[in-house]
Short mmCIF file of C-alpha atoms in Angstrom, two decimals:
data_model
loop_
_atom_site.label_atom_id
_atom_site.label_comp_id
_atom_site.label_asym_id
_atom_site.label_seq_id
_atom_site.Cartn_x
_atom_site.Cartn_y
_atom_site.Cartn_z
CA MET T 1 -43.92 20.20 -27.99
CA MET T 2 -47.55 20.56 -26.92
CA LEU T 3 -48.26 16.96 -27.96
CA ASN T 4 -45.25 15.77 -25.96
CA LEU T 5 -46.47 17.63 -22.86
CA LYS T 6 -49.95 16.21 -23.32
CA PHE T 7 -48.44 12.74 -23.54
CA ILE T 8 -46.52 13.37 -20.31
CA ILE T 9 -49.77 14.49 -18.65
CA PHE T 10 -51.49 11.36 -19.95
CA VAL T 11 -48.75 9.16 -18.48
CA PHE T 12 -48.81 10.98 -15.12
CA VAL T 13 -52.59 10.78 -14.75
CA PHE T 14 -52.89 7.11 -15.61
CA PHE T 15 -49.87 6.22 -13.51
CA LEU T 16 -51.65 7.83 -10.55
CA LEU T 17 -54.80 5.87 -11.32
CA PHE T 18 -52.85 2.61 -11.55
CA LEU T 19 -51.02 3.36 -8.32
CA GLY T 20 -54.26 4.20 -6.52
CA TYR T 21 -56.25 1.14 -7.54
CA PHE T 22 -53.60 -1.57 -7.71
CA HIS T 23 -53.18 -2.22 -3.99
CA PRO T 24 -53.75 -5.22 -1.69
CA ILE T 25 -57.44 -6.08 -1.30
CA SER T 26 -58.97 -5.08 2.03
CA ALA T 27 -62.65 -5.61 1.14
CA ILE T 28 -62.47 -9.32 1.96
CA THR T 29 -63.34 -8.54 5.61
CA GLN T 30 -66.13 -6.21 4.50
CA ASP T 31 -68.41 -7.38 1.68
CA LEU T 32 -66.23 -9.17 -0.88
CA GLY T 33 -66.32 -12.54 0.85
CA ARG T 34 -70.11 -12.48 0.99
CA HIS T 35 -70.26 -11.51 -2.70
CA LEU T 36 -68.12 -14.52 -3.59
CA LEU T 37 -70.28 -16.81 -1.46
CA THR T 38 -73.51 -15.51 -3.02
CA GLY T 39 -72.01 -15.85 -6.50
CA GLU T 40 -71.16 -19.47 -5.75
CA ILE T 41 -74.71 -20.17 -4.54
CA ILE T 42 -76.22 -18.60 -7.68
CA VAL T 43 -73.90 -20.52 -10.02
CA LYS T 44 -74.55 -23.84 -8.30
CA THR T 45 -78.31 -23.48 -7.81
CA GLY T 46 -79.17 -21.39 -10.88
CA ASP T 47 -81.29 -19.17 -8.64
CA VAL T 48 -80.87 -15.74 -7.06
CA PRO T 49 -81.70 -15.90 -3.31
CA LYS T 50 -84.56 -13.59 -2.36
CA THR T 51 -84.23 -13.83 1.41
CA ASN T 52 -81.57 -12.96 3.98
CA LEU T 53 -80.24 -16.57 3.94
CA PHE T 54 -77.03 -16.09 5.96
CA SER T 55 -78.42 -15.03 9.35
CA TYR T 56 -80.14 -17.16 11.96
CA THR T 57 -81.94 -14.12 13.37
CA TYR T 58 -83.94 -13.31 10.21
CA PRO T 59 -83.16 -16.03 7.62
CA ASN T 60 -86.44 -15.54 5.73
CA PHE T 61 -86.49 -11.75 5.67
CA PRO T 62 -87.04 -10.52 2.05
CA PHE T 63 -83.87 -9.30 0.38
CA ILE T 64 -83.52 -7.82 -3.10
CA ASN T 65 -80.10 -8.64 -4.48
CA HIS T 66 -79.33 -5.75 -6.84
CA HIS T 67 -75.79 -6.94 -7.67
CA TRP T 68 -76.24 -10.65 -8.31
CA LEU T 69 -74.59 -10.56 -11.74
CA SER T 70 -71.49 -8.89 -10.29
CA GLU T 71 -71.29 -11.70 -7.76
CA VAL T 72 -71.55 -14.34 -10.47
CA VAL T 73 -68.77 -12.61 -12.43
CA TYR T 74 -66.57 -12.32 -9.33
CA PHE T 75 -67.06 -15.95 -8.29
CA THR T 76 -66.55 -17.33 -11.81
CA LEU T 77 -63.35 -15.37 -12.32
CA PHE T 78 -62.16 -16.04 -8.77
CA GLN T 79 -62.23 -19.78 -9.47
CA LYS T 80 -59.92 -19.26 -12.44
CA ILE T 81 -57.67 -16.33 -11.46
CA GLY T 82 -57.99 -15.93 -7.67
CA PHE T 83 -57.87 -12.72 -5.66
CA ASN T 84 -54.94 -11.27 -7.60
CA GLY T 85 -56.88 -11.73 -10.83
CA LEU T 86 -59.86 -9.90 -9.34
CA LEU T 87 -57.52 -7.08 -8.34
CA VAL T 88 -56.30 -6.80 -11.94
CA LEU T 89 -59.91 -6.80 -13.19
CA ASN T 90 -60.87 -4.09 -10.70
CA THR T 91 -57.92 -1.92 -11.73
CA ILE T 92 -58.68 -2.31 -15.44
CA ILE T 93 -62.34 -1.37 -14.97
CA ALA T 94 -61.44 1.72 -12.92
CA ILE T 95 -58.79 2.96 -15.36
CA LEU T 96 -61.01 2.25 -18.36
CA SER T 97 -63.91 4.13 -16.74
CA PHE T 98 -61.82 7.26 -16.24
CA GLY T 99 -60.10 6.77 -19.57
CA LEU T 100 -63.42 6.95 -21.44
CA VAL T 101 -64.27 10.45 -20.17
CA PHE T 102 -60.62 11.54 -20.27
CA SER T 103 -60.35 10.60 -23.94
CA LYS T 104 -63.35 12.77 -24.79
CA VAL T 105 -61.54 15.97 -23.78
CA PHE T 106 -57.88 14.99 -24.20
CA LYS T 107 -57.38 16.70 -27.57
CA ARG T 108 -59.90 19.49 -27.01
CA VAL T 109 -58.78 21.19 -23.82
CA GLY T 110 -55.56 22.87 -22.77
CA ARG T 111 -52.73 21.13 -20.98
CA ILE T 112 -53.09 23.08 -17.74
CA PRO T 113 -56.90 22.62 -17.37
CA LEU T 114 -56.54 18.91 -18.19
CA LEU T 115 -53.86 18.28 -15.57
CA PHE T 116 -55.39 20.66 -13.03
CA CYS T 117 -58.82 19.01 -13.18
CA SER T 118 -57.29 15.54 -13.07
CA LEU T 119 -55.25 16.33 -9.95
CA LEU T 120 -58.31 17.80 -8.24
CA TYR T 121 -60.49 14.83 -9.12
CA ILE T 122 -58.17 11.89 -8.46
CA PRO T 123 -58.11 12.31 -4.63
CA ILE T 124 -61.92 12.51 -4.72
CA LEU T 125 -62.06 9.40 -6.87
CA PHE T 126 -59.78 7.53 -4.47
CA GLU T 127 -62.33 7.72 -1.68
CA ARG T 128 -63.38 4.25 -2.85
CA THR T 129 -60.74 2.04 -4.45
CA ASP T 130 -61.40 -1.42 -3.06
CA LEU T 131 -63.01 -4.26 -4.97
CA ARG T 132 -66.80 -3.77 -5.04
CA PRO T 133 -69.70 -4.33 -7.49
CA GLU T 134 -70.06 -0.55 -7.81
CA PHE T 135 -67.04 -0.56 -10.16
CA PHE T 136 -69.36 -1.89 -12.85
CA SER T 137 -71.49 1.20 -12.25
CA PHE T 138 -68.43 3.38 -12.82
CA LEU T 139 -67.87 1.74 -16.21
CA PHE T 140 -71.53 1.91 -17.26
CA LEU T 141 -71.83 5.54 -16.15
CA SER T 142 -68.75 6.52 -18.17
CA LEU T 143 -70.16 4.73 -21.22
CA PHE T 144 -73.48 6.55 -20.87
CA ILE T 145 -71.73 9.91 -20.43
CA LEU T 146 -69.44 9.37 -23.43
CA ILE T 147 -72.23 8.20 -25.75
CA LEU T 148 -74.61 10.97 -24.74
CA TYR T 149 -71.98 13.69 -25.23
CA LYS T 150 -71.14 12.23 -28.64
CA LEU T 151 -74.83 12.33 -29.51
CA ARG T 152 -75.04 15.95 -28.38
CA GLU T 153 -72.47 16.85 -31.07
CA LYS T 154 -73.87 14.67 -33.86
CA PHE T 155 -76.00 11.59 -34.23
CA THR T 156 -74.20 8.34 -33.40
CA PRO T 157 -75.54 4.76 -33.68
CA LEU T 158 -73.83 4.09 -30.34
CA ILE T 159 -77.03 5.39 -28.74
CA PHE T 160 -78.66 2.03 -29.48
CA LEU T 161 -76.21 0.43 -27.04
CA LEU T 162 -77.77 2.25 -24.07
CA PRO T 163 -80.63 -0.22 -23.43
CA PHE T 164 -78.18 -3.14 -23.54
CA ILE T 165 -75.82 -1.39 -21.13
CA GLU T 166 -78.78 -0.61 -18.87
CA LEU T 167 -79.85 -4.27 -18.93
CA LEU T 168 -76.43 -5.25 -17.60
CA TRP T 169 -76.44 -2.35 -15.15
CA VAL T 170 -79.78 -3.22 -13.51
CA ASN T 171 -78.43 -6.67 -12.65
CA THR T 172 -74.95 -5.65 -11.48
CA HIS T 173 -75.45 -2.67 -9.16
CA ILE T 174 -78.07 -0.46 -7.56
CA TYR T 175 -76.87 2.73 -9.32
CA PHE T 176 -78.65 1.65 -12.54
CA GLN T 177 -81.33 4.37 -12.30
CA ILE T 178 -78.63 6.96 -12.97
CA GLY T 179 -78.43 5.82 -16.59
CA ILE T 180 -82.09 6.73 -17.08
CA ILE T 181 -81.69 10.07 -15.31
CA ILE T 182 -78.81 11.33 -17.44
CA THR T 183 -80.59 10.15 -20.59
CA ILE T 184 -83.55 12.29 -19.51
CA PHE T 185 -81.13 15.23 -19.08
CA LEU T 186 -79.94 14.82 -22.67
CA PHE T 187 -83.50 14.43 -23.97
CA LEU T 188 -84.45 17.75 -22.32
CA ASP T 189 -81.29 19.35 -23.71
CA TYR T 190 -82.18 18.06 -27.17
CA LEU T 191 -85.70 19.49 -26.96
CA LEU T 192 -84.43 22.88 -25.80
CA LEU T 193 -81.80 22.97 -28.56
CA ARG T 194 -84.51 22.42 -31.15
CA LYS T 195 -86.94 24.83 -29.46
CA LEU T 196 -89.26 21.99 -28.44
CA LYS T 197 -89.71 20.84 -32.03
CA ILE T 198 -89.84 17.09 -32.56
CA ASN T 199 -87.67 15.61 -35.30
CA LYS T 200 -86.37 12.19 -36.24
CA GLN T 201 -83.38 12.30 -33.89
CA THR T 202 -85.53 13.45 -30.98
CA LEU T 203 -87.93 10.58 -31.61
CA ILE T 204 -85.02 8.12 -31.70
CA LEU T 205 -83.64 9.48 -28.44
CA GLY T 206 -87.09 9.35 -26.84
CA SER T 207 -87.55 5.76 -27.99
CA VAL T 208 -84.14 4.79 -26.61
CA LEU T 209 -85.05 6.47 -23.32
CA ILE T 210 -88.30 4.49 -23.08
CA LEU T 211 -86.57 1.23 -23.97
CA THR T 212 -83.76 1.94 -21.50
CA THR T 213 -86.37 2.47 -18.80
CA LEU T 214 -88.33 -0.67 -19.66
CA VAL T 215 -85.31 -3.01 -19.57
CA THR T 216 -84.87 -2.23 -15.87
CA LEU T 217 -87.85 -4.55 -15.36
CA MET T 218 -85.67 -7.42 -16.60
CA ASN T 219 -84.22 -8.36 -13.22
CA PRO T 220 -85.04 -11.22 -10.82
CA ASN T 221 -87.47 -9.00 -8.87
CA GLY T 222 -89.27 -7.31 -11.77
CA LEU T 223 -90.98 -4.00 -10.99
CA LYS T 224 -90.01 -4.19 -7.32
CA GLY T 225 -86.35 -4.55 -8.31
CA ALA T 226 -86.59 -1.68 -10.82
CA LEU T 227 -88.01 0.64 -8.13
CA TYR T 228 -85.72 -0.63 -5.38
CA PRO T 229 -83.26 2.34 -5.41
CA PHE T 230 -86.15 4.60 -4.37
CA SER T 231 -87.20 2.42 -1.43
CA VAL T 232 -83.98 0.85 -0.14
CA PHE T 233 -83.59 3.39 2.68
CA GLN T 234 -87.15 2.91 3.94
CA ASN T 235 -85.92 -0.17 5.81
CA TYR T 236 -82.39 0.82 6.75
CA GLY T 237 -82.02 0.69 10.49
CA TYR T 238 -78.25 1.02 10.71
CA SER T 239 -76.11 3.94 9.59
CA ILE T 240 -72.82 3.22 7.85
CA GLU T 241 -70.05 5.64 6.94
CA GLU T 242 -70.36 5.38 3.17
CA ASN T 243 -73.95 6.66 3.28
CA GLN T 244 -73.25 9.72 5.45
CA ASN T 245 -73.26 13.27 4.12
CA ILE T 246 -69.92 15.00 3.76
CA PHE T 247 -70.58 17.73 6.35
CA PHE T 248 -71.25 15.16 9.06
CA LEU T 249 -68.13 13.18 8.13
CA TRP T 250 -66.00 16.34 7.95
CA SER T 251 -67.04 17.16 11.52
CA LEU T 252 -65.62 13.78 12.59
CA ILE T 253 -62.53 13.47 10.43
CA HIS T 254 -60.94 15.76 7.84
CA LYS T 255 -60.73 13.31 4.97
CA GLN T 256 -58.50 14.31 2.06
CA SER T 257 -61.22 13.38 -0.44
CA ILE T 258 -63.70 15.76 1.21
CA LEU T 259 -61.11 18.56 1.29
CA PHE T 260 -60.48 18.22 -2.46
CA PHE T 261 -64.24 18.10 -3.06
CA PHE T 262 -64.68 21.36 -1.15
CA ILE T 263 -61.92 22.93 -3.27
CA THR T 264 -63.34 21.58 -6.54
CA ILE T 265 -67.00 22.59 -6.23
CA PRO T 266 -66.55 26.40 -6.32
CA ILE T 267 -64.05 26.13 -9.19
CA LEU T 268 -66.44 23.90 -11.13
CA PHE T 269 -69.42 26.24 -10.83
CA VAL T 270 -67.42 29.44 -11.31
CA SER T 271 -66.10 27.88 -14.53
CA LEU T 272 -69.63 27.03 -15.67
CA ILE T 273 -70.96 30.50 -14.82
CA SER T 274 -68.01 32.19 -16.56
CA ASN T 275 -68.96 30.35 -19.76
CA PHE T 276 -72.70 30.69 -19.28
CA LYS T 277 -73.53 31.19 -22.96
CA ARG T 278 -71.38 28.26 -24.10
CA VAL T 279 -72.30 25.77 -21.39
CA LEU T 280 -74.93 23.23 -22.41
CA LEU T 281 -78.06 22.46 -20.42
CA ILE T 282 -76.83 18.89 -19.97
CA ASP T 283 -73.59 20.27 -18.44
CA TRP T 284 -75.62 22.14 -15.83
CA CYS T 285 -77.96 19.22 -15.14
CA ILE T 286 -75.12 16.74 -14.72
CA SER T 287 -72.98 19.08 -12.60
CA ILE T 288 -75.81 20.00 -10.24
CA PHE T 289 -77.26 16.50 -9.95
CA PHE T 290 -73.99 14.71 -9.23
CA THR T 291 -72.77 17.43 -6.87
CA VAL T 292 -75.94 16.98 -4.82
CA LEU T 293 -75.46 13.20 -4.85
CA ALA T 294 -71.88 13.59 -3.63
CA VAL T 295 -72.88 16.00 -0.87
CA LEU T 296 -75.60 13.66 0.37
CA SER T 297 -73.41 10.55 0.49
CA ILE T 298 -69.64 10.12 0.32
CA ARG T 299 -70.05 6.81 -1.54
CA ASN T 300 -71.16 8.91 -4.55
CA PHE T 301 -67.80 10.70 -4.89
CA PRO T 302 -66.61 8.52 -7.82
CA LEU T 303 -69.92 9.13 -9.64
CA PHE T 304 -69.31 12.86 -9.34
CA VAL T 305 -65.84 12.45 -10.87
CA PHE T 306 -66.88 10.32 -13.86
CA ALA T 307 -69.98 12.41 -14.62
CA THR T 308 -68.61 15.95 -14.29
CA PHE T 309 -65.08 15.57 -15.65
CA ILE T 310 -66.12 16.50 -19.20
CA PRO T 311 -68.15 19.65 -18.36
CA PHE T 312 -65.52 20.78 -15.84
CA THR T 313 -62.51 20.52 -18.14
CA LYS T 314 -64.42 22.06 -21.08
CA ALA T 315 -65.63 25.04 -19.05
CA LEU T 316 -62.27 25.65 -17.37
CA SER T 317 -60.44 25.42 -20.68
CA ASN T 318 -62.71 28.08 -22.19
CA ILE T 319 -61.62 30.62 -19.59
CA LYS T 320 -58.81 32.66 -21.11
CA PHE T 321 -56.00 33.64 -18.78
CA SER T 322 -53.69 36.33 -20.11
CA LEU T 323 -50.63 35.05 -18.30
CA PRO T 324 -47.07 35.22 -19.62
CA LYS T 325 -45.83 32.01 -21.18
CA HIS T 326 -43.16 31.48 -18.53
CA VAL T 327 -45.78 31.77 -15.75
CA LYS T 328 -47.90 29.08 -17.40
CA THR T 329 -44.82 26.90 -17.73
CA ILE T 330 -44.00 27.35 -14.04
CA PHE T 331 -47.60 26.51 -13.10
CA LEU T 332 -47.50 23.40 -15.28
CA ILE T 333 -44.26 22.28 -13.63
CA PHE T 334 -45.89 22.92 -10.25
CA LEU T 335 -48.82 20.70 -11.23
CA LEU T 336 -46.49 17.93 -12.35
CA GLY T 337 -44.71 18.22 -9.01
CA LEU T 338 -48.08 17.99 -7.28
CA ALA T 339 -48.75 14.81 -9.25
CA VAL T 340 -45.51 13.31 -7.90
CA PHE T 341 -46.53 14.33 -4.36
CA GLU T 342 -49.97 12.74 -4.80
CA ALA T 343 -48.32 9.54 -6.02
CA GLN T 344 -46.20 9.40 -2.86
CA GLN T 345 -49.26 10.02 -0.65
CA ILE T 346 -51.28 7.34 -2.42
CA TYR T 347 -48.53 4.76 -2.03
CA THR T 348 -48.05 5.58 1.66
CA ARG T 349 -51.75 5.24 2.48
CA ARG T 350 -52.67 2.09 0.58
CA GLY T 351 -49.50 0.32 -0.50
CA PHE T 352 -49.06 -1.14 -3.96
CA GLY T 353 -49.15 -4.52 -5.65
CA PHE T 354 -50.79 -7.90 -5.32
CA GLY T 355 -52.04 -9.31 -2.06
CA ILE T 356 -54.95 -9.45 0.30
CA GLU T 357 -55.07 -8.06 3.82
CA LYS T 358 -55.39 -10.69 6.53
CA GLY T 359 -58.10 -8.93 8.49
CA ALA T 360 -60.05 -11.60 10.37
CA LYS T 361 -58.51 -14.61 8.61
CA ASP T 362 -56.43 -15.81 11.56
CA ALA T 363 -59.36 -15.43 13.94
CA ALA T 364 -61.65 -17.43 11.62
CA ASP T 365 -58.94 -20.08 11.29
CA PHE T 366 -58.83 -20.29 15.09
CA PHE T 367 -62.61 -20.68 15.23
CA VAL T 368 -62.46 -23.59 12.77
CA LYS T 369 -59.39 -25.24 14.29
CA GLU T 370 -60.80 -25.19 17.83
CA ASN T 371 -64.15 -26.43 16.53
CA LEU T 372 -66.01 -23.57 18.18
CA LYS T 373 -69.78 -23.65 17.98
CA GLY T 374 -72.59 -21.24 17.36
CA PRO T 375 -74.91 -19.57 17.81
CA ILE T 376 -72.44 -16.75 17.27
CA PHE T 377 -72.95 -13.23 18.47
CA ASN T 378 -70.99 -10.96 16.15
CA ASN T 379 -70.94 -7.28 15.30
CA PHE T 380 -72.06 -5.68 12.04
CA ASP T 381 -68.54 -5.05 10.73
CA ILE T 382 -67.41 -8.68 10.73
CA GLY T 383 -70.63 -10.45 9.73
CA SER T 384 -70.08 -10.61 5.97
CA TYR T 385 -66.65 -12.19 6.41
CA LEU T 386 -68.12 -14.80 8.74
CA ASP T 387 -70.74 -15.54 6.07
CA TYR T 388 -67.89 -16.26 3.67
CA ARG T 389 -65.85 -18.41 6.05
CA LEU T 390 -68.47 -20.31 8.05
CA TYR T 391 -71.66 -20.67 5.98
CA PRO T 392 -73.51 -23.07 5.83
CA LYS T 393 -72.06 -24.73 8.96
CA GLU T 394 -72.72 -21.57 10.98
CA LYS T 395 -74.96 -18.59 10.39
CA VAL T 396 -74.34 -15.12 11.78
CA PHE T 397 -76.24 -12.84 14.12
CA VAL T 398 -75.93 -9.93 11.67
CA ASP T 399 -73.91 -9.04 8.58
CA GLY T 400 -73.14 -5.92 6.56
CA ARG T 401 -76.55 -5.58 4.86
CA PRO T 402 -78.83 -3.25 6.86
CA GLU T 403 -81.55 -3.72 4.23
CA ALA T 404 -81.61 -7.50 4.86
CA TYR T 405 -82.96 -7.07 8.41
CA PRO T 406 -85.95 -5.22 9.85
CA SER T 407 -84.94 -1.71 10.88
CA SER T 408 -86.42 -2.49 14.31
CA PHE T 409 -83.83 -5.25 14.75
CA PHE T 410 -81.01 -2.72 14.93
CA GLN T 411 -82.88 -0.15 17.00
CA ASN T 412 -84.56 -2.52 19.45
CA ASP T 413 -82.08 -5.41 19.68
CA TYR T 414 -78.62 -5.07 18.14
CA ILE T 415 -77.67 -1.65 19.56
CA PRO T 416 -79.46 -1.87 22.95
CA MET T 417 -77.99 -5.30 23.75
CA GLN T 418 -74.50 -3.81 23.47
CA MET T 419 -75.36 -0.77 25.54
CA ASP T 420 -77.17 -2.64 28.32
CA GLU T 421 -75.83 -5.76 30.07
CA ASN T 422 -79.33 -6.83 31.11
CA LYS T 423 -80.58 -6.60 27.54
CA PHE T 424 -77.64 -8.75 26.40
CA GLU T 425 -78.49 -11.33 29.05
CA LEU T 426 -82.07 -11.50 27.75
CA GLU T 427 -80.84 -11.97 24.18
CA ASP T 428 -78.39 -14.61 25.38
CA LYS T 429 -81.24 -16.54 26.98
CA LYS T 430 -83.24 -16.22 23.75
CA TYR T 431 -80.51 -17.30 21.31
CA LYS T 432 -78.21 -19.26 23.68
CA PHE T 433 -74.93 -17.81 22.35
CA ASN T 434 -71.90 -20.10 22.51
CA THR T 435 -69.33 -17.80 20.92
CA ILE T 436 -68.77 -14.07 20.58
CA PHE T 437 -66.77 -13.15 17.48
CA PHE T 438 -66.25 -9.39 17.52
CA SER T 439 -64.23 -6.98 15.43
CA HIS T 440 -62.79 -4.68 18.09
CA THR T 441 -61.88 -2.04 15.48
CA ASP T 442 -65.60 -1.12 15.56
CA GLN T 443 -65.60 2.42 16.97
CA THR T 444 -69.32 2.87 17.53
CA PRO T 445 -70.28 3.91 21.10
CA TRP T 446 -72.27 0.71 21.58
CA ALA T 447 -69.38 -1.52 20.47
CA GLU T 448 -66.97 0.21 22.82
CA LYS T 449 -69.36 -0.12 25.76
CA PHE T 450 -70.00 -3.77 24.93
CA LEU T 451 -66.30 -4.62 24.79
CA LYS T 452 -65.73 -2.97 28.16
CA GLN T 453 -68.41 -4.99 29.87
CA ILE T 454 -68.17 -8.35 28.09
CA THR T 455 -64.43 -8.74 28.70
CA GLN T 456 -65.13 -8.36 32.43
CA ASN T 457 -68.10 -10.75 32.38
CA LYS T 458 -67.16 -13.92 34.25
CA LYS T 459 -69.52 -16.03 32.14
CA TRP T 460 -67.35 -15.39 29.09
CA ASN T 461 -63.72 -16.40 28.58
CA THR T 462 -61.48 -14.47 26.21
CA VAL T 463 -59.81 -17.15 24.10
CA TYR T 464 -58.40 -15.20 21.15
CA ILE T 465 -57.15 -11.66 20.50
CA ASP T 466 -55.37 -10.22 17.50
CA ASP T 467 -55.16 -6.76 15.96
CA TYR T 468 -58.64 -7.10 14.46
CA VAL T 469 -60.79 -9.58 16.41
CA VAL T 470 -61.56 -10.77 19.91
CA ILE T 471 -63.24 -14.15 20.47
CA LEU T 472 -64.96 -15.15 23.68
CA THR T 473 -66.65 -18.44 24.58
CA LYS T 474 -68.33 -20.10 27.53
CA ASN T 475 -65.93 -23.03 27.08
CA THR T 476 -63.18 -23.07 29.71
CA ASN T 477 -61.07 -25.78 28.06
CA ILE T 478 -59.58 -23.70 25.25
CA LYS T 479 -56.05 -22.37 25.60
CA PRO T 480 -56.16 -18.58 24.98
CA ILE T 481 -54.09 -17.03 22.19
CA ILE T 482 -53.09 -13.36 22.28
CA LYS T 483 -51.22 -12.20 19.19
CA THR T 484 -49.04 -9.15 19.73
CA ASP T 485 -46.08 -9.91 17.45
CA TYR T 486 -46.85 -7.24 14.84
CA SER T 487 -44.20 -5.21 13.09
CA ASP T 488 -46.41 -2.36 11.94
CA THR T 489 -47.59 0.54 14.07
CA GLY T 490 -51.16 0.43 12.79
CA SER T 491 -51.81 -3.09 14.09
CA LEU T 492 -50.24 -2.27 17.44
CA ILE T 493 -52.35 0.88 17.82
CA GLN T 494 -55.50 -1.18 17.23
CA LEU T 495 -54.38 -3.66 19.89
CA ALA T 496 -53.55 -0.90 22.37
CA ARG T 497 -56.98 0.62 21.88
CA PHE T 498 -58.67 -2.71 22.56
CA PHE T 499 -56.56 -3.44 25.65
CA SER T 500 -57.45 0.01 26.94
CA LEU T 501 -61.17 -0.63 26.43
CA ALA T 502 -60.92 -4.07 28.04
CA ASN T 503 -58.84 -2.72 30.92
CA PHE T 504 -56.01 -5.18 30.18
CA GLU T 505 -53.45 -2.76 31.55
CA ASP T 506 -50.34 -4.96 31.47
CA GLN T 507 -50.97 -5.91 27.85
CA GLU T 508 -51.60 -2.27 26.97
CA ILE T 509 -48.26 -1.23 28.48
CA LYS T 510 -46.51 -4.00 26.56
CA ILE T 511 -48.00 -2.76 23.29
CA TYR T 512 -46.88 0.83 23.93
CA ARG T 513 -43.35 -0.43 24.47
CA ASN T 514 -43.55 -2.39 21.20
CA ILE T 515 -44.71 0.73 19.38
CA LEU T 516 -41.82 2.75 20.80
CA ASN T 517 -39.37 0.07 19.68
CA LEU T 518 -40.57 0.76 16.14
CA ASN T 519 -40.90 4.53 16.55
CA PRO T 520 -39.15 5.92 19.67
CA THR T 521 -40.80 9.36 19.33
CA PHE T 522 -44.40 8.27 18.69
CA CYS T 523 -46.16 10.82 20.86
CA PRO T 524 -49.43 9.03 21.76
CA ALA T 525 -47.50 5.95 22.89
CA LEU T 526 -45.06 8.07 24.95
CA TYR T 527 -47.89 9.94 26.66
CA ASN T 528 -50.07 6.90 27.38
CA LEU T 529 -47.14 4.79 28.58
CA ALA T 530 -45.98 7.54 30.96
CA LEU T 531 -49.52 7.86 32.30
CA LYS T 532 -49.96 4.12 32.82
CA LEU T 533 -46.58 3.73 34.51
CA GLN T 534 -47.31 6.67 36.78
CA ASN T 535 -50.61 5.07 37.84
CA LYS T 536 -48.69 1.89 38.69
CA ASN T 537 -46.05 3.90 40.60
CA ASP T 538 -43.41 2.57 38.23
CA PRO T 539 -40.15 4.50 38.76
CA SER T 540 -39.44 4.58 35.02
CA PHE T 541 -42.39 6.80 34.18
CA PRO T 542 -40.36 10.10 34.30
CA ILE T 543 -38.15 8.78 31.48
CA PHE T 544 -41.07 8.52 29.09
CA LEU T 545 -42.62 11.74 30.37
CA ASN T 546 -39.39 13.60 29.59
CA LYS T 547 -39.25 12.05 26.12
CA PHE T 548 -42.81 13.16 25.52
CA GLN T 549 -42.10 16.71 26.70
CA ASN T 550 -38.94 16.93 24.58
CA ASN T 551 -40.41 15.50 21.37
CA CYS T 552 -44.10 16.35 21.44
CA HIS T 553 -45.63 19.81 21.52
#
C-alpha cells in the first residue's frame, strides 16, 4: 500500500512539473530571439562575438557571452524541430533536473514529507519556467548535487564526471561557479568527517576540485570569462526584475513564489535544527548558501529548489510525529487535494501545450511590410526581439543586456531622455531617429512619462498600436493601424492602460466597453468607464456607476 501511495505521489509531482513547464513560449519577445540569432552567427562564422554587435549606440563595447554554447544548441535544434521542439527540450531538461534530486530521496523518506516538500517547492520553482539558457544550469546543478551526495555516502567513480560537466557548464550559462562552490562544501565536509586527516578519497576529491576549477578557463574569454560572474554587476547600469531581492519585489507585488518561499524557509531550518546531530555539514552549507542566493535575487529561486530539496526532505522525514494513523491519512489526502488545486492554478496562469505567444510579432511584421527605416529608438524590453527580427538590416538603440552597454549609457542617456523632452530632442539630433518602436507594457516611470509626451509630440505620428507595441514615425504617408479586436481581457487591459497614458480617451472608452462585453462585472473597467463617461457628461454614466456599486465592494 505504501508503495502504491508513493507511486501516486510520484505521478502527481511529475504531472505538476509537466503542466508547469509545457506551456506556450513567451520568451521570444524577451531574450530567446536574440539567443537564436547569436547561435546562428556562431554556427555560420565559427566565432563567438566579443562585442555588443547588435546596437548602433555601442556596437564595439566589450561583451562576454557566457551562454554561447546554449545558443548554438538552441539554434541547431531550432532549425530541425522549431519552437515546439525547443519547448519539449526545455520541459525534459526541467523535469529531469528535478527528477535527479527527487530520485535520491524517493525511497528513503516518508510519503508525507516527500509530498509536502514537493508542494512547497514547486510554486517556488515555477517562478521561472520559460525557455532560457539557465535550464542547462538547473541540470548541471542537479547532477553535481546528486553525485556529491552519493560520494558523501560512499566513494563513486561518478565524481570524475564533475570536471566534464563543469566544462560544459562554463560555456552554457553564468551559474557555472556554483559547481565549484558546492564541491568545496563537500571537500570541507569530507575533511571534518575524517577529523582533518588526509586519505586517498580526500586526495581524489581535492584533485577533482582543482581540475573542476581549472576547466573554467576553457571558455572563449579565458581567465576573464572564468571570473566574469564576480564582475558582471560592476557594469550593470539598468535594474531588471529578475535580479531584485525578494523583499523589494514583495513590497511591489505579492508573488505566489515569494509567499511559498517565506513559508518554506522557517520549516527548512527548523527541520535542520531539530535534527542537528544527524544533519551533515554539507546540508547546512548548501541550505544557507542557496537561501541567501534566493533572498538576494528572485532569479535564483530554482537553484534553491534543486540544491536544498535533498537536505530538506531528509531532515523533515527524520522528525517523528506521534499522530494517529487516520490523522496522517487525512493530512495526506489534504496534500493530494492541494496538488490538484496547484495544478488548476498553474494551468490558469500559463496555459498548456504547444505554441508561442505573439508578443511583438505583428508590430515587427508591420515595420517590415511598410519598409520603415532606422535609426530606431526602442525601449529595453523590446530590444532583443528587434535584434532577432531586424538584424543585420537594422540595429537597435538598446536591447536586454545591461552588461553590453556602459552603465553611464543608462543613467546619463537612456533614462533621462525618456524623462525629459529636451534631452530626447538632443538625442534625436545626435542619432536622427526615424522610427520609435516601443513596448508600451513597460511600467517603469520613465517609460510611462515618455509615452505620455511622445504621443502628443507633433513631430511624431502614431502609425501602429496593438496590445504590446506602439510605433511612431516622422513619415506622414503611412496609414495608421490600431488593433483592438482582442478576445482576451489581458490584452484589452494592456491597451486600455496605454490609451490612458496617451490620453486617447475615445479609444480607452471603447476598450472598457469591449472588456465589459467579455466580463460584465469586471470592476476596474466599470469604475474607469463610469468616470470617463461622467467627465464627458455622457448620460449613460450612472448605469455603469450603479453596476460598479452593486458588484464591487
